[in-house]
């Protein structure tokens, strides 16, 4: 599973970084990004939860 955040769309609400801190982190700009493109094993469900919960749908999840 891969994931990325469209930083132009992200409004910095912080839901993803609190839901899946092992997958997403907040940058200096106040926008979140994926720590690494490939979601760590075992974090797929929290990454999906974050993507589903993002209020502006900035998170993309790609299944392999
Ligand atoms: Fe941004 Fe959505 Fe995360 S607005 S901080 S990508 S939950």
PDB file of C-alpha atoms and ligand atoms in Angstrom:
ATOM      1  CA  UNK A   1       0.000   0.000   0.000  1.00  0.00           C
ATOM      2  CA  UNK A   2       1.236   3.462  -0.903  1.00  0.00           C
ATOM      3  CA  UNK A   3       0.004   6.830   0.264  1.00  0.00           C
ATOM      4  CA  UNK A   4       0.594  10.477  -0.364  1.00  0.00           C
ATOM      5  CA  UNK A   5      -0.880  13.808   0.675  1.00  0.00           C
ATOM      6  CA  UNK A   6      -1.698  16.623  -1.693  1.00  0.00           C
ATOM      7  CA  UNK A   7      -0.165  19.482   0.267  1.00  0.00           C
ATOM      8  CA  UNK A   8      -2.009  22.055  -1.838  1.00  0.00           C
ATOM      9  CA  UNK A   9      -5.282  20.568  -0.614  1.00  0.00           C
ATOM     10  CA  UNK A  10      -4.283  19.857   3.005  1.00  0.00           C
ATOM     11  CA  UNK A  11      -5.569  22.440   5.467  1.00  0.00           C
ATOM     12  CA  UNK A  12      -3.368  21.182   8.301  1.00  0.00           C
ATOM     13  CA  UNK A  13      -6.189  19.892  10.484  1.00  0.00           C
ATOM     14  CA  UNK A  14      -3.885  17.283  12.013  1.00  0.00           C
ATOM     15  CA  UNK A  15      -6.296  14.352  11.977  1.00  0.00           C
ATOM     16  CA  UNK A  16      -3.980  12.168   9.924  1.00  0.00           C
ATOM     17  CA  UNK A  17      -0.917  12.851  12.050  1.00  0.00           C
ATOM     18  CA  UNK A  18      -2.817  12.005  15.233  1.00  0.00           C
ATOM     19  CA  UNK A  19      -4.595   8.978  13.739  1.00  0.00           C
ATOM     20  CA  UNK A  20      -1.525   7.476  12.056  1.00  0.00           C
ATOM     21  CA  UNK A  21       1.602   9.225  13.400  1.00  0.00           C
ATOM     22  CA  UNK A  22       3.775   6.399  12.089  1.00  0.00           C
ATOM     23  CA  UNK A  23       2.586   7.185   8.557  1.00  0.00           C
ATOM     24  CA  UNK A  24       2.049  10.957   8.413  1.00  0.00           C
ATOM     25  CA  UNK A  25       3.824  13.907   9.952  1.00  0.00           C
ATOM     26  CA  UNK A  26       3.301  17.632   9.956  1.00  0.00           C
ATOM     27  CA  UNK A  27       5.787  19.731   8.041  1.00  0.00           C
ATOM     28  CA  UNK A  28       7.143  23.157   8.927  1.00  0.00           C
ATOM     29  CA  UNK A  29       4.646  24.686   6.517  1.00  0.00           C
ATOM     30  CA  UNK A  30       1.746  23.400   8.616  1.00  0.00           C
ATOM     31  CA  UNK A  31       0.831  20.874   5.937  1.00  0.00           C
ATOM     32  CA  UNK A  32       1.088  17.150   6.502  1.00  0.00           C
ATOM     33  CA  UNK A  33       2.996  14.662   4.375  1.00  0.00           C
ATOM     34  CA  UNK A  34       3.621  10.943   4.318  1.00  0.00           C
ATOM     35  CA  UNK A  35       6.809  10.031   6.180  1.00  0.00           C
ATOM     36  CA  UNK A  36       7.461   7.458   3.484  1.00  0.00           C
ATOM     37  CA  UNK A  37       5.503   6.556   0.383  1.00  0.00           C
ATOM     38  CA  UNK A  38       5.099   2.910   1.319  1.00  0.00           C
ATOM     39  CA  UNK A  39       2.815   2.406   4.315  1.00  0.00           C
ATOM     40  CA  UNK A  40       4.602   0.346   6.989  1.00  0.00           C
ATOM     41  CA  UNK A  41       3.297  -3.168   7.468  1.00  0.00           C
ATOM     42  CA  UNK A  42       0.583  -3.198  10.129  1.00  0.00           C
ATOM     43  CA  UNK A  43      -0.340   0.450   9.585  1.00  0.00           C
ATOM     44  CA  UNK A  44      -2.621  -0.080   6.608  1.00  0.00           C
ATOM     45  CA  UNK A  45      -5.856   0.266   8.579  1.00  0.00           C
ATOM     46  CA  UNK A  46      -4.812   3.445  10.395  1.00  0.00           C
ATOM     47  CA  UNK A  47      -3.572   4.963   7.129  1.00  0.00           C
ATOM     48  CA  UNK A  48      -6.931   4.153   5.551  1.00  0.00           C
ATOM     49  CA  UNK A  49      -8.753   5.572   8.586  1.00  0.00           C
ATOM     50  CA  UNK A  50      -6.794   8.808   8.255  1.00  0.00           C
ATOM     51  CA  UNK A  51      -7.537   9.000   4.531  1.00  0.00           C
ATOM     52  CA  UNK A  52     -11.239   8.413   5.149  1.00  0.00           C
ATOM     53  CA  UNK A  53     -11.295  11.032   7.908  1.00  0.00           C
ATOM     54  CA  UNK A  54      -9.417  13.833   6.181  1.00  0.00           C
ATOM     55  CA  UNK A  55     -11.982  16.642   5.866  1.00  0.00           C
ATOM     56  CA  UNK A  56     -10.649  17.793   2.496  1.00  0.00           C
ATOM     57  CA  UNK A  57      -9.817  14.345   1.074  1.00  0.00           C
ATOM     58  CA  UNK A  58      -6.165  15.284   0.595  1.00  0.00           C
ATOM     59  CA  UNK A  59      -4.882  11.760   1.281  1.00  0.00           C
ATOM     60  CA  UNK A  60      -4.526   9.265  -1.527  1.00  0.00           C
ATOM     61  CA  UNK A  61      -4.138   5.558  -0.874  1.00  0.00           C
ATOM     62  CA  UNK A  62      -2.923   3.305  -3.666  1.00  0.00           C
ATOM     63  CA  UNK A  63      -3.303  -0.405  -3.341  1.00  0.00           C
ATOM     64  CA  UNK A  64      -0.439  -2.334  -4.961  1.00  0.00           C
TER      65      UNK A  64
HETATM   66 FE1  LIG B   1      -4.135  17.715   6.118  1.00  0.00          FE
HETATM   67 FE2  LIG B   1      -6.115  16.075   5.912  1.00  0.00          FE
HETATM   68 FE3  LIG B   1      -4.076  15.452   7.374  1.00  0.00          FE
HETATM   69  S1  LIG B   1      -6.254  18.278   6.066  1.00  0.00           S
HETATM   70  S2  LIG B   1      -3.332  17.405   8.161  1.00  0.00           S
HETATM   71  S3  LIG B   1      -4.084  15.732   5.177  1.00  0.00           S
HETATM   72  S4  LIG B   1      -6.190  14.969   7.804  1.00  0.00           S
END
